[in-house]
Amino acid sequence: MSIGLGIKACLEGYKVFFTTVPLFITQLKELRSTKSLRGYQNKLAKYDLVILDEFGYISCDKEGAELLFTNLSIRTGRKSTIITTNLSFDRWGEIFIDPVMTAAMTDRLTHKSFVINMNGNSYRLKETKDWLKTLSNN
């Protein structure tokens, strides 16, 4: 769904940035170590929509959590951000470790936002089953 929204935004003329959370955190760490983080933050601020996919699939260390928190906080109330995750909010503490940061992040991200809970079956699982069925029919 996030990809579809991103494509629609692009077609409407909005500037969209898409990445996974693990890759985003890695980039932020590398940029911090080369002292280029501020320039990247300025570039990121120019995007109308940032889509961060796969939040929570891989836990992050304290530095990664702080960088993610800081960079999402910068966007809060200014530009749109979509985050996809398979974790409910009550499990975000497993990722951020720090309960205060977890509460602050949840608060910022849910303020004036739309939360869409998708509890249906996985489309990937359905596609795989259909694919396996076609293989067995051949």
mmCIF file with all atom_site columns, C-alpha atoms in Angstrom:
data_model
loop_
_atom_site.group_PDB
_atom_site.id
_atom_site.type_symbol
_atom_site.label_atom_id
_atom_site.label_alt_id
_atom_site.label_comp_id
_atom_site.label_asym_id
_atom_site.label_entity_id
_atom_site.label_seq_id
_atom_site.pdbx_PDB_ins_code
_atom_site.Cartn_x
_atom_site.Cartn_y
_atom_site.Cartn_z
_atom_site.occupancy
_atom_site.B_iso_or_equiv
_atom_site.pdbx_formal_charge
_atom_site.auth_seq_id
_atom_site.auth_comp_id
_atom_site.auth_asym_id
_atom_site.auth_atom_id
_atom_site.pdbx_PDB_model_num
ATOM 1   C CA . MET A 1 1   ? 0.000  0.000   0.000   1.00 0.00 ? 1   MET A CA 1
ATOM 2   C CA . SER A 1 2   ? 2.823  2.421   0.816   1.00 0.00 ? 2   SER A CA 1
ATOM 3   C CA . ILE A 1 3   ? 4.377  1.870   -2.604  1.00 0.00 ? 3   ILE A CA 1
ATOM 4   C CA . GLY A 1 4   ? 1.028  2.578   -4.260  1.00 0.00 ? 4   GLY A CA 1
ATOM 5   C CA . LEU A 1 5   ? 0.652  5.797   -2.274  1.00 0.00 ? 5   LEU A CA 1
ATOM 6   C CA . GLY A 1 6   ? 4.206  6.761   -3.200  1.00 0.00 ? 6   GLY A CA 1
ATOM 7   C CA . ILE A 1 7   ? 3.571  6.161   -6.894  1.00 0.00 ? 7   ILE A CA 1
ATOM 8   C CA . LYS A 1 8   ? 0.340  8.157   -6.741  1.00 0.00 ? 8   LYS A CA 1
ATOM 9   C CA . ALA A 1 9   ? 2.167  11.022  -5.020  1.00 0.00 ? 9   ALA A CA 1
ATOM 10  C CA . CYS A 1 10  ? 4.853  10.977  -7.739  1.00 0.00 ? 10  CYS A CA 1
ATOM 11  C CA . LEU A 1 11  ? 2.198  11.046  -10.448 1.00 0.00 ? 11  LEU A CA 1
ATOM 12  C CA . GLU A 1 12  ? 0.641  14.058  -8.719  1.00 0.00 ? 12  GLU A CA 1
ATOM 13  C CA . GLY A 1 13  ? 3.989  15.879  -8.841  1.00 0.00 ? 13  GLY A CA 1
ATOM 14  C CA . TYR A 1 14  ? 5.175  15.332  -5.280  1.00 0.00 ? 14  TYR A CA 1
ATOM 15  C CA . LYS A 1 15  ? 8.784  14.479  -4.491  1.00 0.00 ? 15  LYS A CA 1
ATOM 16  C CA . VAL A 1 16  ? 8.972  11.040  -2.852  1.00 0.00 ? 16  VAL A CA 1
ATOM 17  C CA . PHE A 1 17  ? 11.822 9.176   -1.159  1.00 0.00 ? 17  PHE A CA 1
ATOM 18  C CA . PHE A 1 18  ? 11.533 5.431   -0.458  1.00 0.00 ? 18  PHE A CA 1
ATOM 19  C CA . THR A 1 19  ? 13.913 3.243   1.543   1.00 0.00 ? 19  THR A CA 1
ATOM 20  C CA . THR A 1 20  ? 13.916 0.548   4.175   1.00 0.00 ? 20  THR A CA 1
ATOM 21  C CA . VAL A 1 21  ? 14.460 1.475   7.818   1.00 0.00 ? 21  VAL A CA 1
ATOM 22  C CA . PRO A 1 22  ? 17.625 -0.661  8.158   1.00 0.00 ? 22  PRO A CA 1
ATOM 23  C CA . LEU A 1 23  ? 19.167 0.961   5.067   1.00 0.00 ? 23  LEU A CA 1
ATOM 24  C CA . PHE A 1 24  ? 18.070 4.425   6.237   1.00 0.00 ? 24  PHE A CA 1
ATOM 25  C CA . ILE A 1 25  ? 19.721 3.932   9.635   1.00 0.00 ? 25  ILE A CA 1
ATOM 26  C CA . THR A 1 26  ? 22.906 2.640   7.994   1.00 0.00 ? 26  THR A CA 1
ATOM 27  C CA . GLN A 1 27  ? 23.010 5.708   5.744   1.00 0.00 ? 27  GLN A CA 1
ATOM 28  C CA . LEU A 1 28  ? 22.460 8.035   8.703   1.00 0.00 ? 28  LEU A CA 1
ATOM 29  C CA . LYS A 1 29  ? 25.307 6.392   10.643  1.00 0.00 ? 29  LYS A CA 1
ATOM 30  C CA . GLU A 1 30  ? 27.672 6.625   7.680   1.00 0.00 ? 30  GLU A CA 1
ATOM 31  C CA . LEU A 1 31  ? 26.770 10.269  7.090   1.00 0.00 ? 31  LEU A CA 1
ATOM 32  C CA . ARG A 1 32  ? 27.266 11.104  10.765  1.00 0.00 ? 32  ARG A CA 1
ATOM 33  C CA . SER A 1 33  ? 30.718 9.511   10.716  1.00 0.00 ? 33  SER A CA 1
ATOM 34  C CA . THR A 1 34  ? 31.720 11.579  7.675   1.00 0.00 ? 34  THR A CA 1
ATOM 35  C CA . LYS A 1 35  ? 30.161 14.731  9.145   1.00 0.00 ? 35  LYS A CA 1
ATOM 36  C CA . SER A 1 36  ? 27.726 15.001  6.197   1.00 0.00 ? 36  SER A CA 1
ATOM 37  C CA . LEU A 1 37  ? 24.518 14.343  8.120   1.00 0.00 ? 37  LEU A CA 1
ATOM 38  C CA . ARG A 1 38  ? 23.253 17.943  8.124   1.00 0.00 ? 38  ARG A CA 1
ATOM 39  C CA . GLY A 1 39  ? 23.432 18.176  4.334   1.00 0.00 ? 39  GLY A CA 1
ATOM 40  C CA . TYR A 1 40  ? 21.509 14.924  4.032   1.00 0.00 ? 40  TYR A CA 1
ATOM 41  C CA . GLN A 1 41  ? 18.868 16.198  6.465   1.00 0.00 ? 41  GLN A CA 1
ATOM 42  C CA . ASN A 1 42  ? 18.458 19.312  4.320   1.00 0.00 ? 42  ASN A CA 1
ATOM 43  C CA . LYS A 1 43  ? 18.066 17.124  1.232   1.00 0.00 ? 43  LYS A CA 1
ATOM 44  C CA . LEU A 1 44  ? 15.558 14.888  3.012   1.00 0.00 ? 44  LEU A CA 1
ATOM 45  C CA . ALA A 1 45  ? 13.536 17.948  4.059   1.00 0.00 ? 45  ALA A CA 1
ATOM 46  C CA . LYS A 1 46  ? 12.902 18.723  0.380   1.00 0.00 ? 46  LYS A CA 1
ATOM 47  C CA . TYR A 1 47  ? 10.902 15.520  -0.100  1.00 0.00 ? 47  TYR A CA 1
ATOM 48  C CA . ASP A 1 48  ? 7.151  15.908  0.260   1.00 0.00 ? 48  ASP A CA 1
ATOM 49  C CA . LEU A 1 49  ? 6.806  12.267  1.285   1.00 0.00 ? 49  LEU A CA 1
ATOM 50  C CA . VAL A 1 50  ? 9.313  9.891   2.863   1.00 0.00 ? 50  VAL A CA 1
ATOM 51  C CA . ILE A 1 51  ? 8.384  6.204   2.961   1.00 0.00 ? 51  ILE A CA 1
ATOM 52  C CA . LEU A 1 52  ? 10.307 4.032   5.417   1.00 0.00 ? 52  LEU A CA 1
ATOM 53  C CA . ASP A 1 53  ? 9.590  0.350   4.887   1.00 0.00 ? 53  ASP A CA 1
ATOM 54  C CA . GLU A 1 54  ? 10.236 -2.639  7.143   1.00 0.00 ? 54  GLU A CA 1
ATOM 55  C CA . PHE A 1 55  ? 10.365 -0.899  10.519  1.00 0.00 ? 55  PHE A CA 1
ATOM 56  C CA . GLY A 1 56  ? 10.953 -3.481  13.211  1.00 0.00 ? 56  GLY A CA 1
ATOM 57  C CA . TYR A 1 57  ? 12.214 -6.356  11.094  1.00 0.00 ? 57  TYR A CA 1
ATOM 58  C CA . ILE A 1 58  ? 15.701 -5.714  12.420  1.00 0.00 ? 58  ILE A CA 1
ATOM 59  C CA . SER A 1 59  ? 16.310 -4.126  15.812  1.00 0.00 ? 59  SER A CA 1
ATOM 60  C CA . CYS A 1 60  ? 18.670 -1.199  15.978  1.00 0.00 ? 60  CYS A CA 1
ATOM 61  C CA . ASP A 1 61  ? 21.307 -0.162  18.441  1.00 0.00 ? 61  ASP A CA 1
ATOM 62  C CA . LYS A 1 62  ? 21.109 2.979   20.573  1.00 0.00 ? 62  LYS A CA 1
ATOM 63  C CA . GLU A 1 63  ? 22.840 5.147   17.959  1.00 0.00 ? 63  GLU A CA 1
ATOM 64  C CA . GLY A 1 64  ? 20.531 3.919   15.202  1.00 0.00 ? 64  GLY A CA 1
ATOM 65  C CA . ALA A 1 65  ? 17.432 4.469   17.326  1.00 0.00 ? 65  ALA A CA 1
ATOM 66  C CA . GLU A 1 66  ? 18.553 7.997   18.215  1.00 0.00 ? 66  GLU A CA 1
ATOM 67  C CA . LEU A 1 67  ? 19.304 8.858   14.582  1.00 0.00 ? 67  LEU A CA 1
ATOM 68  C CA . LEU A 1 68  ? 15.955 7.488   13.424  1.00 0.00 ? 68  LEU A CA 1
ATOM 69  C CA . PHE A 1 69  ? 14.133 9.345   16.198  1.00 0.00 ? 69  PHE A CA 1
ATOM 70  C CA . THR A 1 70  ? 15.908 12.630  15.453  1.00 0.00 ? 70  THR A CA 1
ATOM 71  C CA . ASN A 1 71  ? 15.340 12.478  11.714  1.00 0.00 ? 71  ASN A CA 1
ATOM 72  C CA . LEU A 1 72  ? 11.682 11.513  12.022  1.00 0.00 ? 72  LEU A CA 1
ATOM 73  C CA . SER A 1 73  ? 11.181 14.252  14.610  1.00 0.00 ? 73  SER A CA 1
ATOM 74  C CA . ILE A 1 74  ? 12.568 16.818  12.162  1.00 0.00 ? 74  ILE A CA 1
ATOM 75  C CA . ARG A 1 75  ? 9.817  15.876  9.677   1.00 0.00 ? 75  ARG A CA 1
ATOM 76  C CA . THR A 1 76  ? 7.003  15.822  12.238  1.00 0.00 ? 76  THR A CA 1
ATOM 77  C CA . GLY A 1 77  ? 4.393  18.452  11.455  1.00 0.00 ? 77  GLY A CA 1
ATOM 78  C CA . ARG A 1 78  ? 6.282  19.632  8.372   1.00 0.00 ? 78  ARG A CA 1
ATOM 79  C CA . LYS A 1 79  ? 6.181  16.905  5.747   1.00 0.00 ? 79  LYS A CA 1
ATOM 80  C CA . SER A 1 80  ? 4.492  13.535  5.264   1.00 0.00 ? 80  SER A CA 1
ATOM 81  C CA . THR A 1 81  ? 6.047  10.270  6.350   1.00 0.00 ? 81  THR A CA 1
ATOM 82  C CA . ILE A 1 82  ? 4.808  6.706   5.897   1.00 0.00 ? 82  ILE A CA 1
ATOM 83  C CA . ILE A 1 83  ? 6.223  3.919   8.029   1.00 0.00 ? 83  ILE A CA 1
ATOM 84  C CA . THR A 1 84  ? 5.387  0.286   7.404   1.00 0.00 ? 84  THR A CA 1
ATOM 85  C CA . THR A 1 85  ? 5.784  -2.283  10.142  1.00 0.00 ? 85  THR A CA 1
ATOM 86  C CA . ASN A 1 86  ? 4.476  -5.625  11.248  1.00 0.00 ? 86  ASN A CA 1
ATOM 87  C CA . LEU A 1 87  ? 4.736  -4.589  14.907  1.00 0.00 ? 87  LEU A CA 1
ATOM 88  C CA . SER A 1 88  ? 1.944  -3.097  16.990  1.00 0.00 ? 88  SER A CA 1
ATOM 89  C CA . PHE A 1 89  ? 2.838  0.067   18.893  1.00 0.00 ? 89  PHE A CA 1
ATOM 90  C CA . ASP A 1 90  ? 3.100  -1.839  22.160  1.00 0.00 ? 90  ASP A CA 1
ATOM 91  C CA . ARG A 1 91  ? 6.021  -3.805  20.697  1.00 0.00 ? 91  ARG A CA 1
ATOM 92  C CA . TRP A 1 92  ? 8.030  -0.780  19.516  1.00 0.00 ? 92  TRP A CA 1
ATOM 93  C CA . GLY A 1 93  ? 9.972  -0.908  22.767  1.00 0.00 ? 93  GLY A CA 1
ATOM 94  C CA . GLU A 1 94  ? 11.678 -4.035  21.394  1.00 0.00 ? 94  GLU A CA 1
ATOM 95  C CA . ILE A 1 95  ? 13.205 -1.864  18.680  1.00 0.00 ? 95  ILE A CA 1
ATOM 96  C CA . PHE A 1 96  ? 14.014 1.353   20.535  1.00 0.00 ? 96  PHE A CA 1
ATOM 97  C CA . ILE A 1 97  ? 14.972 -0.263  23.859  1.00 0.00 ? 97  ILE A CA 1
ATOM 98  C CA . ASP A 1 98  ? 14.607 3.094   25.653  1.00 0.00 ? 98  ASP A CA 1
ATOM 99  C CA . PRO A 1 99  ? 10.983 3.385   26.876  1.00 0.00 ? 99  PRO A CA 1
ATOM 100 C CA . VAL A 1 100 ? 11.087 7.199   26.944  1.00 0.00 ? 100 VAL A CA 1
ATOM 101 C CA . MET A 1 101 ? 12.275 7.366   23.323  1.00 0.00 ? 101 MET A CA 1
ATOM 102 C CA . THR A 1 102 ? 9.672  4.765   22.330  1.00 0.00 ? 102 THR A CA 1
ATOM 103 C CA . ALA A 1 103 ? 6.868  6.802   23.905  1.00 0.00 ? 103 ALA A CA 1
ATOM 104 C CA . ALA A 1 104 ? 8.118  10.032  22.324  1.00 0.00 ? 104 ALA A CA 1
ATOM 105 C CA . MET A 1 105 ? 8.448  8.426   18.882  1.00 0.00 ? 105 MET A CA 1
ATOM 106 C CA . THR A 1 106 ? 4.981  6.886   19.053  1.00 0.00 ? 106 THR A CA 1
ATOM 107 C CA . ASP A 1 107 ? 3.529  10.201  20.213  1.00 0.00 ? 107 ASP A CA 1
ATOM 108 C CA . ARG A 1 108 ? 5.151  12.187  17.391  1.00 0.00 ? 108 ARG A CA 1
ATOM 109 C CA . LEU A 1 109 ? 4.285  9.712   14.673  1.00 0.00 ? 109 LEU A CA 1
ATOM 110 C CA . THR A 1 110 ? 0.659  9.260   15.664  1.00 0.00 ? 110 THR A CA 1
ATOM 111 C CA . HIS A 1 111 ? -0.116 12.956  16.219  1.00 0.00 ? 111 HIS A CA 1
ATOM 112 C CA . LYS A 1 112 ? -2.325 14.135  13.335  1.00 0.00 ? 112 LYS A CA 1
ATOM 113 C CA . SER A 1 113 ? -1.755 10.888  11.466  1.00 0.00 ? 113 SER A CA 1
ATOM 114 C CA . PHE A 1 114 ? -3.670 8.055   9.882   1.00 0.00 ? 114 PHE A CA 1
ATOM 115 C CA . VAL A 1 115 ? -2.881 4.634   11.295  1.00 0.00 ? 115 VAL A CA 1
ATOM 116 C CA . ILE A 1 116 ? -3.941 1.825   8.990   1.00 0.00 ? 116 ILE A CA 1
ATOM 117 C CA . ASN A 1 117 ? -3.988 -1.604  10.564  1.00 0.00 ? 117 ASN A CA 1
ATOM 118 C CA . MET A 1 118 ? -3.808 -4.328  7.936   1.00 0.00 ? 118 MET A CA 1
ATOM 119 C CA . ASN A 1 119 ? -4.797 -7.617  9.538   1.00 0.00 ? 119 ASN A CA 1
ATOM 120 C CA . GLY A 1 120 ? -5.493 -9.534  6.350   1.00 0.00 ? 120 GLY A CA 1
ATOM 121 C CA . ASN A 1 121 ? -3.624 -12.417 4.816   1.00 0.00 ? 121 ASN A CA 1
ATOM 122 C CA . SER A 1 122 ? -0.235 -11.792 3.297   1.00 0.00 ? 122 SER A CA 1
ATOM 123 C CA . TYR A 1 123 ? -0.420 -11.132 -0.437  1.00 0.00 ? 123 TYR A CA 1
ATOM 124 C CA . ARG A 1 124 ? 3.037  -12.686 -0.792  1.00 0.00 ? 124 ARG A CA 1
ATOM 125 C CA . LEU A 1 125 ? 1.801  -15.915 0.773   1.00 0.00 ? 125 LEU A CA 1
ATOM 126 C CA . LYS A 1 126 ? -1.188 -15.960 -1.581  1.00 0.00 ? 126 LYS A CA 1
ATOM 127 C CA . GLU A 1 127 ? 1.023  -15.280 -4.615  1.00 0.00 ? 127 GLU A CA 1
ATOM 128 C CA . THR A 1 128 ? 3.412  -18.043 -3.559  1.00 0.00 ? 128 THR A CA 1
ATOM 129 C CA . LYS A 1 129 ? 0.555  -20.524 -3.143  1.00 0.00 ? 129 LYS A CA 1
ATOM 130 C CA . ASP A 1 130 ? -0.836 -19.563 -6.564  1.00 0.00 ? 130 ASP A CA 1
ATOM 131 C CA . TRP A 1 131 ? 2.625  -19.870 -8.105  1.00 0.00 ? 131 TRP A CA 1
ATOM 132 C CA . LEU A 1 132 ? 3.192  -23.298 -6.552  1.00 0.00 ? 132 LEU A CA 1
ATOM 133 C CA . LYS A 1 133 ? -0.220 -24.395 -7.805  1.00 0.00 ? 133 LYS A CA 1
ATOM 134 C CA . THR A 1 134 ? 0.686  -23.402 -11.385 1.00 0.00 ? 134 THR A CA 1
ATOM 135 C CA . LEU A 1 135 ? 3.982  -25.275 -11.078 1.00 0.00 ? 135 LEU A CA 1
ATOM 136 C CA . SER A 1 136 ? 2.233  -28.442 -9.958  1.00 0.00 ? 136 SER A CA 1
ATOM 137 C CA . ASN A 1 137 ? -0.247 -28.157 -12.842 1.00 0.00 ? 137 ASN A CA 1
ATOM 138 C CA . ASN A 1 138 ? 2.560  -28.057 -15.421 1.00 0.00 ? 138 ASN A CA 1
#
